[in-house]
PDB file of C-alpha atoms and ligand atoms in Angstrom:
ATOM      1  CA  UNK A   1      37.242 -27.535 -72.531  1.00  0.00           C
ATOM      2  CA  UNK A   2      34.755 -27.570 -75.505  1.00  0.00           C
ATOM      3  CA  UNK A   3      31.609 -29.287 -74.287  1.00  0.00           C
ATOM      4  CA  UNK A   4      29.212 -29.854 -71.138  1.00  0.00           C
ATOM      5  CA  UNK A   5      31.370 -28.359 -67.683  1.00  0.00           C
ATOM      6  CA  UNK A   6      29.893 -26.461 -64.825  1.00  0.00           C
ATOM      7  CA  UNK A   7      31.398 -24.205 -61.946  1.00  0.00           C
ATOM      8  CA  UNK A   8      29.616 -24.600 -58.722  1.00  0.00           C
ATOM      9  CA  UNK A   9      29.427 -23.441 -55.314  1.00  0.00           C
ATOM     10  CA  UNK A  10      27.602 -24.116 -52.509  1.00  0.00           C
ATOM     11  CA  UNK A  11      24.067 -22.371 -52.732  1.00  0.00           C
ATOM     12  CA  UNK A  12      23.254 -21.667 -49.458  1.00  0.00           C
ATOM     13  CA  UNK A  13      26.422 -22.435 -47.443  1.00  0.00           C
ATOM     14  CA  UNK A  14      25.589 -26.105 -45.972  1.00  0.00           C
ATOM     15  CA  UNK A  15      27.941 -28.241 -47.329  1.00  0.00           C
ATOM     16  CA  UNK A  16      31.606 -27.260 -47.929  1.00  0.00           C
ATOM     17  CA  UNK A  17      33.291 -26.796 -51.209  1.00  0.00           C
ATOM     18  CA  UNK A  18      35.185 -29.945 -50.474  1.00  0.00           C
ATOM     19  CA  UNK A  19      32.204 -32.132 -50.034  1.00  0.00           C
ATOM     20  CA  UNK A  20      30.676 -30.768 -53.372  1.00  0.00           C
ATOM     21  CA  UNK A  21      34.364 -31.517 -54.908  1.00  0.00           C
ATOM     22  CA  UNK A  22      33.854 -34.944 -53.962  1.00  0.00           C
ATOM     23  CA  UNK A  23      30.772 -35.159 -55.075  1.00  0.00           C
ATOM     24  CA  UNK A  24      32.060 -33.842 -58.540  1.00  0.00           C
ATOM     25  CA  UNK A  25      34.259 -36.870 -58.890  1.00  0.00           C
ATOM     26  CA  UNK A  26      32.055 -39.393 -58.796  1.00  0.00           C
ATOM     27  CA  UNK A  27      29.929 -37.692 -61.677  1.00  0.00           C
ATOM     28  CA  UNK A  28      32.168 -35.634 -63.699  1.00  0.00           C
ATOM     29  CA  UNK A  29      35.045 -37.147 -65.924  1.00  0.00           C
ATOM     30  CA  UNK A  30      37.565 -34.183 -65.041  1.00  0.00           C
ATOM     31  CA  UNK A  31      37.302 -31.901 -61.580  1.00  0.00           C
ATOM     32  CA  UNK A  32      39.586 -29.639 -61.531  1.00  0.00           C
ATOM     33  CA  UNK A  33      42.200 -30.209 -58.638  1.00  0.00           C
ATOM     34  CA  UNK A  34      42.063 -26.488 -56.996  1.00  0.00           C
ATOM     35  CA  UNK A  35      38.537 -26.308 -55.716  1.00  0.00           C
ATOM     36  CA  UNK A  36      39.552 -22.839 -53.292  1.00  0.00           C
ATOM     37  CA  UNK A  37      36.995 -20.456 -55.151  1.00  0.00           C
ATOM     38  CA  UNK A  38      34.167 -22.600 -56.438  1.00  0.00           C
ATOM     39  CA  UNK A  39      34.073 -26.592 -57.980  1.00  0.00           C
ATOM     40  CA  UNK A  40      34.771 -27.235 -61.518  1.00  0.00           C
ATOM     41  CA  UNK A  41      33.744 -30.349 -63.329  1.00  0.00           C
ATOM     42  CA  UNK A  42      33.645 -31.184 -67.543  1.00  0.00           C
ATOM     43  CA  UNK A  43      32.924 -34.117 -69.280  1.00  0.00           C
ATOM     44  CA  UNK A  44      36.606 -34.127 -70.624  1.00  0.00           C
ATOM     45  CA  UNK A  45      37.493 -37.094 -72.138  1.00  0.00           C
ATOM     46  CA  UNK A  46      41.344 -37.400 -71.524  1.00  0.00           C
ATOM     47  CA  UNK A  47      42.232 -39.600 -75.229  1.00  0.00           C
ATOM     48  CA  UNK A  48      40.881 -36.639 -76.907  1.00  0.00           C
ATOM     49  CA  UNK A  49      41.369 -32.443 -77.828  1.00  0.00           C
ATOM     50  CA  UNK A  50      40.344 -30.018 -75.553  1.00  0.00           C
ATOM     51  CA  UNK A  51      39.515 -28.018 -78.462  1.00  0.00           C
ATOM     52  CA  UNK A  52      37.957 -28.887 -81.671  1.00  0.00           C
ATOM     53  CA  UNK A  53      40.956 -28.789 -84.320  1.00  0.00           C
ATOM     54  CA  UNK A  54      40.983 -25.155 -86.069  1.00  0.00           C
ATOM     55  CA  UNK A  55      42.784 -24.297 -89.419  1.00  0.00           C
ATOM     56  CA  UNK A  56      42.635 -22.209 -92.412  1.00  0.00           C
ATOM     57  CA  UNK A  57      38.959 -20.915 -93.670  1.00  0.00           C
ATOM     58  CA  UNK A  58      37.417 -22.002 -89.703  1.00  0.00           C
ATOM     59  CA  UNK A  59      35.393 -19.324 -88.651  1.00  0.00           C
ATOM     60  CA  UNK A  60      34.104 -19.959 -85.322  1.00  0.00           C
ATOM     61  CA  UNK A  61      34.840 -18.907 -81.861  1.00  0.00           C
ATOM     62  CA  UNK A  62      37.522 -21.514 -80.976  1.00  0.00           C
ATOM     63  CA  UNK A  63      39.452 -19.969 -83.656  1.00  0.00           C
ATOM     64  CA  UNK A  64      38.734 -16.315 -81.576  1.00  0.00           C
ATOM     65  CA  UNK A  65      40.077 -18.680 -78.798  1.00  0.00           C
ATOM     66  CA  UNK A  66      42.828 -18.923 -80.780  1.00  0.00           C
ATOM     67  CA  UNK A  67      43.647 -16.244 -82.111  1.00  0.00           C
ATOM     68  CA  UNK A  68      43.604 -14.474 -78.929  1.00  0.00           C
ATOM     69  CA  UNK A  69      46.086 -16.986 -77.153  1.00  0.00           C
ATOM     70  CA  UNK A  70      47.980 -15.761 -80.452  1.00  0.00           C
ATOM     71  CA  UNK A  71      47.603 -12.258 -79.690  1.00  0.00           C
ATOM     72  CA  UNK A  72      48.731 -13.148 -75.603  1.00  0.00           C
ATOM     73  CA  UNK A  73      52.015 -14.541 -76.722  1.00  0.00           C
ATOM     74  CA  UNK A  74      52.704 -11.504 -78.873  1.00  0.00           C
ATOM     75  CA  UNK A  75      52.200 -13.938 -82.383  1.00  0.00           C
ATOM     76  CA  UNK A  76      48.781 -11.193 -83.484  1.00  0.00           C
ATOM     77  CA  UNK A  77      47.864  -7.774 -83.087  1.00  0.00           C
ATOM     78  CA  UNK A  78      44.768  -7.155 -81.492  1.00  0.00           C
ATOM     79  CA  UNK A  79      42.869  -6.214 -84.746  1.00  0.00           C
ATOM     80  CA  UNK A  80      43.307  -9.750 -85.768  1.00  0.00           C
ATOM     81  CA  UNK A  81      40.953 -11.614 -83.694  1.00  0.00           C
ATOM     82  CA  UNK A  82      38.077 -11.792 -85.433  1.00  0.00           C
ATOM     83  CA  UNK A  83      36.874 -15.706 -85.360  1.00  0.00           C
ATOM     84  CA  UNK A  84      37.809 -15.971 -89.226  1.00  0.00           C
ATOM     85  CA  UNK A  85      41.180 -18.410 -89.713  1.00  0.00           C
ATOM     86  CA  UNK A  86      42.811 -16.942 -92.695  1.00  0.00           C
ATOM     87  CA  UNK A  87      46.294 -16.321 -94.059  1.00  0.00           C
ATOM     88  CA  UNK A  88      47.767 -13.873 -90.868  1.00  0.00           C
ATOM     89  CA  UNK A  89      46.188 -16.753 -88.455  1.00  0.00           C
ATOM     90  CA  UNK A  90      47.626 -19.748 -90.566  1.00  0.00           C
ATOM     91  CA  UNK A  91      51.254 -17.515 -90.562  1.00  0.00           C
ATOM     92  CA  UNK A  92      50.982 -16.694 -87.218  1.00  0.00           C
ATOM     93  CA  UNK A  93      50.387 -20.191 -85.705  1.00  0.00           C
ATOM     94  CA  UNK A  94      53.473 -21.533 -88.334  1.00  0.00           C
ATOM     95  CA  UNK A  95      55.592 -19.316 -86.344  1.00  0.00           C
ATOM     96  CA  UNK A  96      54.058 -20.239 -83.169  1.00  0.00           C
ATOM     97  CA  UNK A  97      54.043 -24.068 -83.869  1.00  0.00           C
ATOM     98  CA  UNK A  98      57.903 -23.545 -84.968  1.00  0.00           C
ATOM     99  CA  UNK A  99      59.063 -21.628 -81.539  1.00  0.00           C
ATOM    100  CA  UNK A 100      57.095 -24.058 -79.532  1.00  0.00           C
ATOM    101  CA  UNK A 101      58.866 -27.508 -81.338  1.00  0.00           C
ATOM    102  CA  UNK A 102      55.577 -28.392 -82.861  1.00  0.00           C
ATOM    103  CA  UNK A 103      54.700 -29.335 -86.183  1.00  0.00           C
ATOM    104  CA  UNK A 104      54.536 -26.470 -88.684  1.00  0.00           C
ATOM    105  CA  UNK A 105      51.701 -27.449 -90.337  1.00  0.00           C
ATOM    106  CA  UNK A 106      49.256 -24.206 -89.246  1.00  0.00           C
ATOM    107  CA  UNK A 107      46.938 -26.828 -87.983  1.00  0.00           C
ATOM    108  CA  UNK A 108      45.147 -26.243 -84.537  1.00  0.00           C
ATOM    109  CA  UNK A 109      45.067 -29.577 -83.105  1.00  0.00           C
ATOM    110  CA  UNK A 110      45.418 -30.890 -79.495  1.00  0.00           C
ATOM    111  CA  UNK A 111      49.430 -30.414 -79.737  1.00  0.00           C
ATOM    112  CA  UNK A 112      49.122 -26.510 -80.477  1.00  0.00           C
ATOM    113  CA  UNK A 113      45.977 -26.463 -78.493  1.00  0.00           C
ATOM    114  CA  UNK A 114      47.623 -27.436 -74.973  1.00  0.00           C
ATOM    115  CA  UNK A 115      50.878 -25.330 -75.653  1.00  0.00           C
ATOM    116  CA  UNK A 116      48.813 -22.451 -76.408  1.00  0.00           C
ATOM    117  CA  UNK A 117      46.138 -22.933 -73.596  1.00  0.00           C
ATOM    118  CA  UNK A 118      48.910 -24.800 -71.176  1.00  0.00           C
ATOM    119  CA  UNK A 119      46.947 -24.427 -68.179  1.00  0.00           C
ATOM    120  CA  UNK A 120      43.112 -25.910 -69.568  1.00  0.00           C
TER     121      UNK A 120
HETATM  122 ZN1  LIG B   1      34.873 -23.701 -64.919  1.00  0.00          ZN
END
């Protein structure tokens, strides 16, 4: 998610990764339910997008977030990602949006952002 989040393990060994999971839920707005390698915890707040919304003439790295979930499901070539939204972005996530049953509006909001990040 965009925003505070940290990844933690136990420093030196003392208390178990399920304890410090615990421990995240009391403090942390979303801990993430597979704790197995380390603890995560963000400050998620569920009513809202993961990702700021992204669109044409954005030029930031959540649209190289984007662009390279793009590239992963075959919608850009690799020379695309370059953080700058423009007209092969815009065309790419219209196509996108339209195989996924979204609304073709080449607007990155939290719709487009979960279908192309399902698993965030
Ligand atoms: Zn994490």
């Amino acid at each position: 998610m965009a925003g505070k989040a940290l990844d933690m393990v136990p420093y030196y060994g003392n208390i178990t990764l399920e304890q410090m999971y615990k421990i995240a839920l009391s403090y942390w707005t979303f801990v993430e339910p597979d704790y197995s390698s380390h603890v995560h915890g963000d400050a998620r707040d569920p009513g809202s997008p993961y990702y700021p919304i992204v669109q044409y003439g954005s030029q930031n790295v959540y649209v190289a977030t984007c662009q390279d979930a793009l590239y992963y499901n075959g919608y850009l070539t690799l020379t695309d990602i370059d953080g700058i939204f423009g007209d092969i972005t815009k065309n790419a996530v219209i196509k996108f949006q339209k195989d996924h049953n979204l609304t073709p509006d080449g607007i990155v909001g939290s719709q487009t952002w979960s279908a192309l990040l399902p698993d965030t």
